[in-house]
Each structure stands twice: as structure tokens, then as C-alpha cells.
Amino acid sequence: EAAQVSLPPGATLALYTDGLAESRTRPLEDGIAALRDALGSALDNPGTSLDSACETITQALRQRGEDDMTLVLARVRQ
């Protein structure tokens, strides 16, 4: 289903697979909270590149390679 969302300039959109937030040892709700925290920390500095932020976030949330993980970050231009 298509949806349209307006984002303010400078906002960062995060697209990810469930393997980044969910595992056999971590409930989905806990994984989403951990992802939100990791995104906030990694993107706190406006000068941080999105590649660097992706690497930091995926390393922080890696769970013994239980599942494939994909994270795509896109920043809305000013």
C-alpha cells in the first residue's frame, strides 16, 4: 500500500529489515527501542555521515549473526 509522508529538511529516514530489531533472544519491542536509541546516538552529530551511522548502528545491534540485517538511511536535503 502506498503512503505519502512529509518530512522536514534535515530529517533522516531509516528503512530496515526485521533482523536488525528482532532475534530469538530479544523481543521485537526491545529491539525497536534499542534501534531507536542507536539511531539517536549515531545521528546526534549533524556532521556524521550516513555510511558511518549505518556501520555504528548495525555493529551495536548485531546479535550473533542470527538473521540478515539491512539498514538504509536517507537524509532529506535542506
PDB file of N, CA, C and O in Angstrom:
ATOM      1  N   GLU A   1       0.833  -1.166   0.000  1.00  0.00           N
ATOM      2  CA  GLU A   1       0.000   0.000   0.000  1.00  0.00           C
ATOM      3  C   GLU A   1       0.885   1.239   0.000  1.00  0.00           C
ATOM      4  O   GLU A   1       1.844   1.328   0.754  1.00  0.00           O
ATOM      5  N   ALA A   2       0.589   2.166  -0.854  1.00  0.00           N
ATOM      6  CA  ALA A   2       1.375   3.398  -0.965  1.00  0.00           C
ATOM      7  C   ALA A   2       0.939   4.388   0.104  1.00  0.00           C
ATOM      8  O   ALA A   2      -0.216   4.436   0.507  1.00  0.00           O
ATOM      9  N   ALA A   3       1.911   5.155   0.575  1.00  0.00           N
ATOM     10  CA  ALA A   3       1.640   6.213   1.554  1.00  0.00           C
ATOM     11  C   ALA A   3       2.544   7.390   1.243  1.00  0.00           C
ATOM     12  O   ALA A   3       3.640   7.217   0.721  1.00  0.00           O
ATOM     13  N   GLN A   4       2.074   8.573   1.567  1.00  0.00           N
ATOM     14  CA  GLN A   4       2.869   9.784   1.361  1.00  0.00           C
ATOM     15  C   GLN A   4       3.072  10.448   2.715  1.00  0.00           C
ATOM     16  O   GLN A   4       2.118  10.629   3.478  1.00  0.00           O
ATOM     17  N   VAL A   5       4.331  10.794   3.003  1.00  0.00           N
ATOM     18  CA  VAL A   5       4.686  11.403   4.283  1.00  0.00           C
ATOM     19  C   VAL A   5       5.551  12.617   4.001  1.00  0.00           C
ATOM     20  O   VAL A   5       6.470  12.551   3.174  1.00  0.00           O
ATOM     21  N   SER A   6       5.282  13.712   4.673  1.00  0.00           N
ATOM     22  CA  SER A   6       6.121  14.904   4.543  1.00  0.00           C
ATOM     23  C   SER A   6       7.136  14.910   5.674  1.00  0.00           C
ATOM     24  O   SER A   6       6.781  14.719   6.835  1.00  0.00           O
ATOM     25  N   LEU A   7       8.394  15.083   5.311  1.00  0.00           N
ATOM     26  CA  LEU A   7       9.474  15.139   6.298  1.00  0.00           C
ATOM     27  C   LEU A   7      10.144  16.503   6.217  1.00  0.00           C
ATOM     28  O   LEU A   7      10.343  17.034   5.130  1.00  0.00           O
ATOM     29  N   PRO A   8      10.536  17.037   7.358  1.00  0.00           N
ATOM     30  CA  PRO A   8      11.186  18.346   7.350  1.00  0.00           C
ATOM     31  C   PRO A   8      12.615  18.247   6.807  1.00  0.00           C
ATOM     32  O   PRO A   8      13.241  17.182   6.875  1.00  0.00           O
ATOM     33  N   PRO A   9      13.147  19.336   6.260  1.00  0.00           N
ATOM     34  CA  PRO A   9      14.540  19.340   5.811  1.00  0.00           C
ATOM     35  C   PRO A   9      15.475  18.919   6.948  1.00  0.00           C
ATOM     36  O   PRO A   9      15.282  19.314   8.095  1.00  0.00           O
ATOM     37  N   GLY A  10      16.435  18.066   6.606  1.00  0.00           N
ATOM     38  CA  GLY A  10      17.391  17.585   7.593  1.00  0.00           C
ATOM     39  C   GLY A  10      16.966  16.312   8.297  1.00  0.00           C
ATOM     40  O   GLY A  10      17.764  15.680   8.992  1.00  0.00           O
ATOM     41  N   ALA A  11      15.709  15.884   8.121  1.00  0.00           N
ATOM     42  CA  ALA A  11      15.228  14.649   8.746  1.00  0.00           C
ATOM     43  C   ALA A  11      15.926  13.446   8.120  1.00  0.00           C
ATOM     44  O   ALA A  11      16.346  13.487   6.964  1.00  0.00           O
ATOM     45  N   THR A  12      16.050  12.378   8.884  1.00  0.00           N
ATOM     46  CA  THR A  12      16.655  11.150   8.383  1.00  0.00           C
ATOM     47  C   THR A  12      15.611  10.049   8.403  1.00  0.00           C
ATOM     48  O   THR A  12      14.963   9.810   9.415  1.00  0.00           O
ATOM     49  N   LEU A  13      15.448   9.371   7.277  1.00  0.00           N
ATOM     50  CA  LEU A  13      14.524   8.264   7.130  1.00  0.00           C
ATOM     51  C   LEU A  13      15.330   6.978   7.275  1.00  0.00           C
ATOM     52  O   LEU A  13      16.359   6.809   6.625  1.00  0.00           O
ATOM     53  N   ALA A  14      14.863   6.068   8.134  1.00  0.00           N
ATOM     54  CA  ALA A  14      15.535   4.782   8.336  1.00  0.00           C
ATOM     55  C   ALA A  14      14.637   3.660   7.841  1.00  0.00           C
ATOM     56  O   ALA A  14      13.491   3.538   8.272  1.00  0.00           O
ATOM     57  N   LEU A  15      15.156   2.864   6.924  1.00  0.00           N
ATOM     58  CA  LEU A  15      14.476   1.674   6.425  1.00  0.00           C
ATOM     59  C   LEU A  15      15.320   0.486   6.842  1.00  0.00           C
ATOM     60  O   LEU A  15      16.543   0.492   6.641  1.00  0.00           O
ATOM     61  N   TYR A  16      14.687  -0.546   7.410  1.00  0.00           N
ATOM     62  CA  TYR A  16      15.467  -1.666   7.931  1.00  0.00           C
ATOM     63  C   TYR A  16      14.666  -2.966   7.854  1.00  0.00           C
ATOM     64  O   TYR A  16      13.442  -2.959   7.784  1.00  0.00           O
ATOM     65  N   THR A  17      15.379  -4.077   7.862  1.00  0.00           N
ATOM     66  CA  THR A  17      14.741  -5.388   7.912  1.00  0.00           C
ATOM     67  C   THR A  17      14.553  -5.800   9.364  1.00  0.00           C
ATOM     68  O   THR A  17      15.223  -5.275  10.264  1.00  0.00           O
ATOM     69  N   ASP A  18      13.677  -6.757   9.586  1.00  0.00           N
ATOM     70  CA  ASP A  18      13.369  -7.179  10.954  1.00  0.00           C
ATOM     71  C   ASP A  18      14.576  -7.785  11.674  1.00  0.00           C
ATOM     72  O   ASP A  18      14.633  -7.776  12.894  1.00  0.00           O
ATOM     73  N   GLY A  19      15.556  -8.277  10.936  1.00  0.00           N
ATOM     74  CA  GLY A  19      16.741  -8.854  11.563  1.00  0.00           C
ATOM     75  C   GLY A  19      17.541  -7.846  12.376  1.00  0.00           C
ATOM     76  O   GLY A  19      18.309  -8.226  13.262  1.00  0.00           O
ATOM     77  N   LEU A  20      17.348  -6.572  12.108  1.00  0.00           N
ATOM     78  CA  LEU A  20      18.051  -5.534  12.855  1.00  0.00           C
ATOM     79  C   LEU A  20      17.417  -5.312  14.225  1.00  0.00           C
ATOM     80  O   LEU A  20      18.095  -4.947  15.177  1.00  0.00           O
ATOM     81  N   ALA A  21      16.121  -5.582  14.337  1.00  0.00           N
ATOM     82  CA  ALA A  21      15.409  -5.272  15.578  1.00  0.00           C
ATOM     83  C   ALA A  21      14.949  -6.507  16.342  1.00  0.00           C
ATOM     84  O   ALA A  21      14.701  -6.428  17.546  1.00  0.00           O
ATOM     85  N   GLU A  22      14.846  -7.645  15.698  1.00  0.00           N
ATOM     86  CA  GLU A  22      14.257  -8.821  16.339  1.00  0.00           C
ATOM     87  C   GLU A  22      15.238  -9.991  16.294  1.00  0.00           C
ATOM     88  O   GLU A  22      15.967 -10.167  15.335  1.00  0.00           O
ATOM     89  N   SER A  23      15.248 -10.781  17.334  1.00  0.00           N
ATOM     90  CA  SER A  23      16.061 -12.000  17.365  1.00  0.00           C
ATOM     91  C   SER A  23      15.385 -13.013  18.280  1.00  0.00           C
ATOM     92  O   SER A  23      14.396 -12.710  18.939  1.00  0.00           O
ATOM     93  N   ARG A  24      15.955 -14.209  18.337  1.00  0.00           N
ATOM     94  CA  ARG A  24      15.399 -15.244  19.238  1.00  0.00           C
ATOM     95  C   ARG A  24      15.563 -14.868  20.702  1.00  0.00           C
ATOM     96  O   ARG A  24      14.822 -15.320  21.544  1.00  0.00           O
ATOM     97  N   THR A  25      16.545 -14.039  20.993  1.00  0.00           N
ATOM     98  CA  THR A  25      16.822 -13.685  22.388  1.00  0.00           C
ATOM     99  C   THR A  25      16.344 -12.289  22.767  1.00  0.00           C
ATOM    100  O   THR A  25      16.478 -11.891  23.916  1.00  0.00           O
ATOM    101  N   ARG A  26      15.787 -11.553  21.801  1.00  0.00           N
ATOM    102  CA  ARG A  26      15.341 -10.186  22.076  1.00  0.00           C
ATOM    103  C   ARG A  26      13.959  -9.974  21.459  1.00  0.00           C
ATOM    104  O   ARG A  26      13.798 -10.071  20.252  1.00  0.00           O
ATOM    105  N   PRO A  27      12.953  -9.674  22.288  1.00  0.00           N
ATOM    106  CA  PRO A  27      11.617  -9.396  21.750  1.00  0.00           C
ATOM    107  C   PRO A  27      11.637  -8.180  20.824  1.00  0.00           C
ATOM    108  O   PRO A  27      12.473  -7.289  20.972  1.00  0.00           O
ATOM    109  N   LEU A  28      10.686  -8.136  19.900  1.00  0.00           N
ATOM    110  CA  LEU A  28      10.625  -7.057  18.920  1.00  0.00           C
ATOM    111  C   LEU A  28      10.551  -5.687  19.581  1.00  0.00           C
ATOM    112  O   LEU A  28      11.240  -4.755  19.159  1.00  0.00           O
ATOM    113  N   GLU A  29       9.740  -5.541  20.624  1.00  0.00           N
ATOM    114  CA  GLU A  29       9.594  -4.239  21.293  1.00  0.00           C
ATOM    115  C   GLU A  29      10.936  -3.754  21.849  1.00  0.00           C
ATOM    116  O   GLU A  29      11.269  -2.574  21.749  1.00  0.00           O
ATOM    117  N   ASP A  30      11.703  -4.673  22.444  1.00  0.00           N
ATOM    118  CA  ASP A  30      13.023  -4.318  22.973  1.00  0.00           C
ATOM    119  C   ASP A  30      13.981  -3.955  21.844  1.00  0.00           C
ATOM    120  O   ASP A  30      14.797  -3.046  21.969  1.00  0.00           O
ATOM    121  N   GLY A  31      13.885  -4.684  20.738  1.00  0.00           N
ATOM    122  CA  GLY A  31      14.740  -4.403  19.590  1.00  0.00           C
ATOM    123  C   GLY A  31      14.439  -3.054  18.956  1.00  0.00           C
ATOM    124  O   GLY A  31      15.350  -2.329  18.566  1.00  0.00           O
ATOM    125  N   ILE A  32      13.161  -2.699  18.871  1.00  0.00           N
ATOM    126  CA  ILE A  32      12.777  -1.388  18.322  1.00  0.00           C
ATOM    127  C   ILE A  32      13.303  -0.279  19.224  1.00  0.00           C
ATOM    128  O   ILE A  32      13.823   0.739  18.749  1.00  0.00           O
ATOM    129  N   ALA A  33      13.196  -0.479  20.550  1.00  0.00           N
ATOM    130  CA  ALA A  33      13.711   0.529  21.492  1.00  0.00           C
ATOM    131  C   ALA A  33      15.228   0.665  21.345  1.00  0.00           C
ATOM    132  O   ALA A  33      15.768   1.776  21.342  1.00  0.00           O
ATOM    133  N   ALA A  34      15.928  -0.462  21.204  1.00  0.00           N
ATOM    134  CA  ALA A  34      17.385  -0.428  21.024  1.00  0.00           C
ATOM    135  C   ALA A  34      17.745   0.251  19.713  1.00  0.00           C
ATOM    136  O   ALA A  34      18.711   1.027  19.651  1.00  0.00           O
ATOM    137  N   LEU A  35      16.977  -0.011  18.657  1.00  0.00           N
ATOM    138  CA  LEU A  35      17.223   0.628  17.361  1.00  0.00           C
ATOM    139  C   LEU A  35      17.006   2.130  17.458  1.00  0.00           C
ATOM    140  O   LEU A  35      17.817   2.917  16.967  1.00  0.00           O
ATOM    141  N   ARG A  36      15.938   2.533  18.109  1.00  0.00           N
ATOM    142  CA  ARG A  36      15.654   3.977  18.278  1.00  0.00           C
ATOM    143  C   ARG A  36      16.794   4.659  19.030  1.00  0.00           C
ATOM    144  O   ARG A  36      17.255   5.730  18.652  1.00  0.00           O
ATOM    145  N   ASP A  37      17.279   4.021  20.105  1.00  0.00           N
ATOM    146  CA  ASP A  37      18.396   4.582  20.869  1.00  0.00           C
ATOM    147  C   ASP A  37      19.670   4.664  20.029  1.00  0.00           C
ATOM    148  O   ASP A  37      20.384   5.662  20.056  1.00  0.00           O
ATOM    149  N   ALA A  38      19.947   3.586  19.285  1.00  0.00           N
ATOM    150  CA  ALA A  38      21.156   3.560  18.451  1.00  0.00           C
ATOM    151  C   ALA A  38      21.083   4.614  17.348  1.00  0.00           C
ATOM    152  O   ALA A  38      22.072   5.285  17.056  1.00  0.00           O
ATOM    153  N   LEU A  39      19.901   4.779  16.742  1.00  0.00           N
ATOM    154  CA  LEU A  39      19.729   5.815  15.721  1.00  0.00           C
ATOM    155  C   LEU A  39      19.953   7.199  16.319  1.00  0.00           C
ATOM    156  O   LEU A  39      20.656   8.027  15.732  1.00  0.00           O
ATOM    157  N   GLY A  40      19.360   7.446  17.481  1.00  0.00           N
ATOM    158  CA  GLY A  40      19.520   8.746  18.130  1.00  0.00           C
ATOM    159  C   GLY A  40      20.968   9.060  18.434  1.00  0.00           C
ATOM    160  O   GLY A  40      21.452  10.167  18.179  1.00  0.00           O
ATOM    161  N   SER A  41      21.680   8.068  18.967  1.00  0.00           N
ATOM    162  CA  SER A  41      23.093   8.275  19.315  1.00  0.00           C
ATOM    163  C   SER A  41      23.957   8.483  18.073  1.00  0.00           C
ATOM    164  O   SER A  41      24.798   9.372  18.031  1.00  0.00           O
ATOM    165  N   ALA A  42      23.743   7.646  17.056  1.00  0.00           N
ATOM    166  CA  ALA A  42      24.583   7.707  15.858  1.00  0.00           C
ATOM    167  C   ALA A  42      24.323   8.967  15.039  1.00  0.00           C
ATOM    168  O   ALA A  42      25.229   9.469  14.376  1.00  0.00           O
ATOM    169  N   LEU A  43      23.102   9.486  15.086  1.00  0.00           N
ATOM    170  CA  LEU A  43      22.751  10.648  14.273  1.00  0.00           C
ATOM    171  C   LEU A  43      22.740  11.948  15.061  1.00  0.00           C
ATOM    172  O   LEU A  43      22.367  12.992  14.540  1.00  0.00           O
ATOM    173  N   ASP A  44      23.167  11.886  16.321  1.00  0.00           N
ATOM    174  CA  ASP A  44      23.156  13.058  17.193  1.00  0.00           C
ATOM    175  C   ASP A  44      24.042  14.181  16.654  1.00  0.00           C
ATOM    176  O   ASP A  44      23.725  15.345  16.785  1.00  0.00           O
ATOM    177  N   ASN A  45      25.149  13.820  16.041  1.00  0.00           N
ATOM    178  CA  ASN A  45      26.077  14.805  15.482  1.00  0.00           C
ATOM    179  C   ASN A  45      25.701  15.040  14.017  1.00  0.00           C
ATOM    180  O   ASN A  45      25.791  14.126  13.202  1.00  0.00           O
ATOM    181  N   PRO A  46      25.275  16.254  13.649  1.00  0.00           N
ATOM    182  CA  PRO A  46      24.850  16.517  12.267  1.00  0.00           C
ATOM    183  C   PRO A  46      25.936  16.261  11.224  1.00  0.00           C
ATOM    184  O   PRO A  46      25.637  16.045  10.069  1.00  0.00           O
ATOM    185  N   GLY A  47      27.186  16.265  11.626  1.00  0.00           N
ATOM    186  CA  GLY A  47      28.280  16.040  10.692  1.00  0.00           C
ATOM    187  C   GLY A  47      28.559  14.574  10.414  1.00  0.00           C
ATOM    188  O   GLY A  47      29.374  14.245   9.560  1.00  0.00           O
ATOM    189  N   THR A  48      27.882  13.672  11.102  1.00  0.00           N
ATOM    190  CA  THR A  48      28.105  12.239  10.917  1.00  0.00           C
ATOM    191  C   THR A  48      27.593  11.809   9.551  1.00  0.00           C
ATOM    192  O   THR A  48      26.460  12.122   9.181  1.00  0.00           O
ATOM    193  N   SER A  49      28.415  11.084   8.815  1.00  0.00           N
ATOM    194  CA  SER A  49      27.964  10.587   7.510  1.00  0.00           C
ATOM    195  C   SER A  49      26.961   9.456   7.732  1.00  0.00           C
ATOM    196  O   SER A  49      26.997   8.758   8.749  1.00  0.00           O
ATOM    197  N   LEU A  50      26.074   9.278   6.779  1.00  0.00           N
ATOM    198  CA  LEU A  50      25.087   8.215   6.894  1.00  0.00           C
ATOM    199  C   LEU A  50      25.744   6.840   6.820  1.00  0.00           C
ATOM    200  O   LEU A  50      25.305   5.909   7.485  1.00  0.00           O
ATOM    201  N   ASP A  51      26.825   6.699   6.031  1.00  0.00           N
ATOM    202  CA  ASP A  51      27.556   5.429   5.984  1.00  0.00           C
ATOM    203  C   ASP A  51      28.115   5.082   7.352  1.00  0.00           C
ATOM    204  O   ASP A  51      28.007   3.934   7.809  1.00  0.00           O
ATOM    205  N   SER A  52      28.713   6.053   7.999  1.00  0.00           N
ATOM    206  CA  SER A  52      29.278   5.836   9.328  1.00  0.00           C
ATOM    207  C   SER A  52      28.187   5.495  10.338  1.00  0.00           C
ATOM    208  O   SER A  52      28.349   4.598  11.166  1.00  0.00           O
ATOM    209  N   ALA A  53      27.069   6.195  10.261  1.00  0.00           N
ATOM    210  CA  ALA A  53      25.956   5.930  11.174  1.00  0.00           C
ATOM    211  C   ALA A  53      25.419   4.516  10.962  1.00  0.00           C
ATOM    212  O   ALA A  53      25.151   3.795  11.942  1.00  0.00           O
ATOM    213  N   CYS A  54      25.270   4.079   9.720  1.00  0.00           N
ATOM    214  CA  CYS A  54      24.802   2.716   9.431  1.00  0.00           C
ATOM    215  C   CYS A  54      25.741   1.681  10.042  1.00  0.00           C
ATOM    216  O   CYS A  54      25.300   0.710  10.663  1.00  0.00           O
ATOM    217  N   GLU A  55      27.022   1.879   9.865  1.00  0.00           N
ATOM    218  CA  GLU A  55      28.011   0.942  10.409  1.00  0.00           C
ATOM    219  C   GLU A  55      27.928   0.893  11.928  1.00  0.00           C
ATOM    220  O   GLU A  55      27.924  -0.184  12.525  1.00  0.00           O
ATOM    221  N   THR A  56      27.865   2.034  12.567  1.00  0.00           N
ATOM    222  CA  THR A  56      27.781   2.104  14.030  1.00  0.00           C
ATOM    223  C   THR A  56      26.523   1.401  14.535  1.00  0.00           C
ATOM    224  O   THR A  56      26.571   0.620  15.495  1.00  0.00           O
ATOM    225  N   ILE A  57      25.408   1.657  13.903  1.00  0.00           N
ATOM    226  CA  ILE A  57      24.127   1.090  14.337  1.00  0.00           C
ATOM    227  C   ILE A  57      24.091  -0.422  14.141  1.00  0.00           C
ATOM    228  O   ILE A  57      23.708  -1.161  15.048  1.00  0.00           O
ATOM    229  N   THR A  58      24.507  -0.899  12.973  1.00  0.00           N
ATOM    230  CA  THR A  58      24.451  -2.341  12.733  1.00  0.00           C
ATOM    231  C   THR A  58      25.415  -3.097  13.643  1.00  0.00           C
ATOM    232  O   THR A  58      25.085  -4.184  14.116  1.00  0.00           O
ATOM    233  N   GLN A  59      26.580  -2.520  13.922  1.00  0.00           N
ATOM    234  CA  GLN A  59      27.507  -3.168  14.847  1.00  0.00           C
ATOM    235  C   GLN A  59      26.932  -3.223  16.263  1.00  0.00           C
ATOM    236  O   GLN A  59      27.087  -4.214  16.967  1.00  0.00           O
ATOM    237  N   ALA A  60      26.249  -2.160  16.673  1.00  0.00           N
ATOM    238  CA  ALA A  60      25.676  -2.110  18.018  1.00  0.00           C
ATOM    239  C   ALA A  60      24.539  -3.115  18.185  1.00  0.00           C
ATOM    240  O   ALA A  60      24.331  -3.641  19.282  1.00  0.00           O
ATOM    241  N   LEU A  61      23.818  -3.411  17.117  1.00  0.00           N
ATOM    242  CA  LEU A  61      22.633  -4.266  17.232  1.00  0.00           C
ATOM    243  C   LEU A  61      22.837  -5.691  16.735  1.00  0.00           C
ATOM    244  O   LEU A  61      21.920  -6.499  16.786  1.00  0.00           O
ATOM    245  N   ARG A  62      24.037  -5.992  16.287  1.00  0.00           N
ATOM    246  CA  ARG A  62      24.311  -7.338  15.775  1.00  0.00           C
ATOM    247  C   ARG A  62      24.088  -8.367  16.889  1.00  0.00           C
ATOM    248  O   ARG A  62      24.559  -8.208  17.994  1.00  0.00           O
ATOM    249  N   GLN A  63      23.337  -9.418  16.586  1.00  0.00           N
ATOM    250  CA  GLN A  63      23.013 -10.462  17.558  1.00  0.00           C
ATOM    251  C   GLN A  63      23.541 -11.813  17.090  1.00  0.00           C
ATOM    252  O   GLN A  63      22.804 -12.655  16.617  1.00  0.00           O
ATOM    253  N   ARG A  64      24.823 -12.019  17.170  1.00  0.00           N
ATOM    254  CA  ARG A  64      25.445 -13.299  16.825  1.00  0.00           C
ATOM    255  C   ARG A  64      25.078 -13.798  15.427  1.00  0.00           C
ATOM    256  O   ARG A  64      24.966 -14.992  15.199  1.00  0.00           O
ATOM    257  N   GLY A  65      24.809 -12.900  14.514  1.00  0.00           N
ATOM    258  CA  GLY A  65      24.540 -13.289  13.128  1.00  0.00           C
ATOM    259  C   GLY A  65      23.318 -14.166  12.962  1.00  0.00           C
ATOM    260  O   GLY A  65      23.271 -14.980  12.059  1.00  0.00           O
ATOM    261  N   GLU A  66      22.307 -14.016  13.833  1.00  0.00           N
ATOM    262  CA  GLU A  66      21.124 -14.863  13.758  1.00  0.00           C
ATOM    263  C   GLU A  66      20.331 -14.658  12.474  1.00  0.00           C
ATOM    264  O   GLU A  66      19.690 -15.563  11.987  1.00  0.00           O
ATOM    265  N   ASP A  67      20.326 -13.455  11.937  1.00  0.00           N
ATOM    266  CA  ASP A  67      19.494 -13.138  10.794  1.00  0.00           C
ATOM    267  C   ASP A  67      20.200 -12.088   9.946  1.00  0.00           C
ATOM    268  O   ASP A  67      21.082 -11.387  10.421  1.00  0.00           O
ATOM    269  N   ASP A  68      19.786 -11.995   8.690  1.00  0.00           N
ATOM    270  CA  ASP A  68      20.310 -10.933   7.833  1.00  0.00           C
ATOM    271  C   ASP A  68      19.827  -9.594   8.349  1.00  0.00           C
ATOM    272  O   ASP A  68      18.714  -9.473   8.860  1.00  0.00           O
ATOM    273  N   MET A  69      20.671  -8.591   8.224  1.00  0.00           N
ATOM    274  CA  MET A  69      20.327  -7.249   8.667  1.00  0.00           C
ATOM    275  C   MET A  69      20.578  -6.270   7.532  1.00  0.00           C
ATOM    276  O   MET A  69      21.622  -6.323   6.886  1.00  0.00           O
ATOM    277  N   THR A  70      19.614  -5.400   7.307  1.00  0.00           N
ATOM    278  CA  THR A  70      19.777  -4.345   6.317  1.00  0.00           C
ATOM    279  C   THR A  70      19.291  -3.043   6.926  1.00  0.00           C
ATOM    280  O   THR A  70      18.234  -3.008   7.558  1.00  0.00           O
ATOM    281  N   LEU A  71      20.075  -1.998   6.751  1.00  0.00           N
ATOM    282  CA  LEU A  71      19.698  -0.666   7.210  1.00  0.00           C
ATOM    283  C   LEU A  71      20.041   0.321   6.106  1.00  0.00           C
ATOM    284  O   LEU A  71      21.172   0.344   5.615  1.00  0.00           O
ATOM    285  N   VAL A  72      19.065   1.115   5.701  1.00  0.00           N
ATOM    286  CA  VAL A  72      19.266   2.158   4.701  1.00  0.00           C
ATOM    287  C   VAL A  72      18.838   3.472   5.351  1.00  0.00           C
ATOM    288  O   VAL A  72      17.730   3.569   5.876  1.00  0.00           O
ATOM    289  N   LEU A  73      19.719   4.451   5.344  1.00  0.00           N
ATOM    290  CA  LEU A  73      19.416   5.780   5.875  1.00  0.00           C
ATOM    291  C   LEU A  73      19.413   6.779   4.735  1.00  0.00           C
ATOM    292  O   LEU A  73      20.301   6.744   3.873  1.00  0.00           O
ATOM    293  N   ALA A  74      18.424   7.652   4.728  1.00  0.00           N
ATOM    294  CA  ALA A  74      18.328   8.708   3.715  1.00  0.00           C
ATOM    295  C   ALA A  74      18.016  10.011   4.436  1.00  0.00           C
ATOM    296  O   ALA A  74      17.151  10.049   5.300  1.00  0.00           O
ATOM    297  N   ARG A  75      18.744  11.058   4.080  1.00  0.00           N
ATOM    298  CA  ARG A  75      18.544  12.364   4.720  1.00  0.00           C
ATOM    299  C   ARG A  75      17.841  13.302   3.733  1.00  0.00           C
ATOM    300  O   ARG A  75      18.216  13.396   2.578  1.00  0.00           O
ATOM    301  N   VAL A  76      16.809  13.982   4.242  1.00  0.00           N
ATOM    302  CA  VAL A  76      16.076  14.957   3.428  1.00  0.00           C
ATOM    303  C   VAL A  76      16.962  16.184   3.264  1.00  0.00           C
ATOM    304  O   VAL A  76      17.476  16.722   4.253  1.00  0.00           O
ATOM    305  N   ARG A  77      17.148  16.605   2.040  1.00  0.00           N
ATOM    306  CA  ARG A  77      18.014  17.765   1.789  1.00  0.00           C
ATOM    307  C   ARG A  77      17.392  19.050   2.305  1.00  0.00           C
ATOM    308  O   ARG A  77      16.183  19.202   2.332  1.00  0.00           O
ATOM    309  N   GLN A  78      18.286  19.964   2.681  1.00  0.00           N
ATOM    310  CA  GLN A  78      17.859  21.274   3.190  1.00  0.00           C
ATOM    311  C   GLN A  78      17.224  22.090   2.094  1.00  0.00           C
ATOM    312  O   GLN A  78      17.527  22.061   0.987  1.00  0.00           O
TER     313      GLN A  78
END
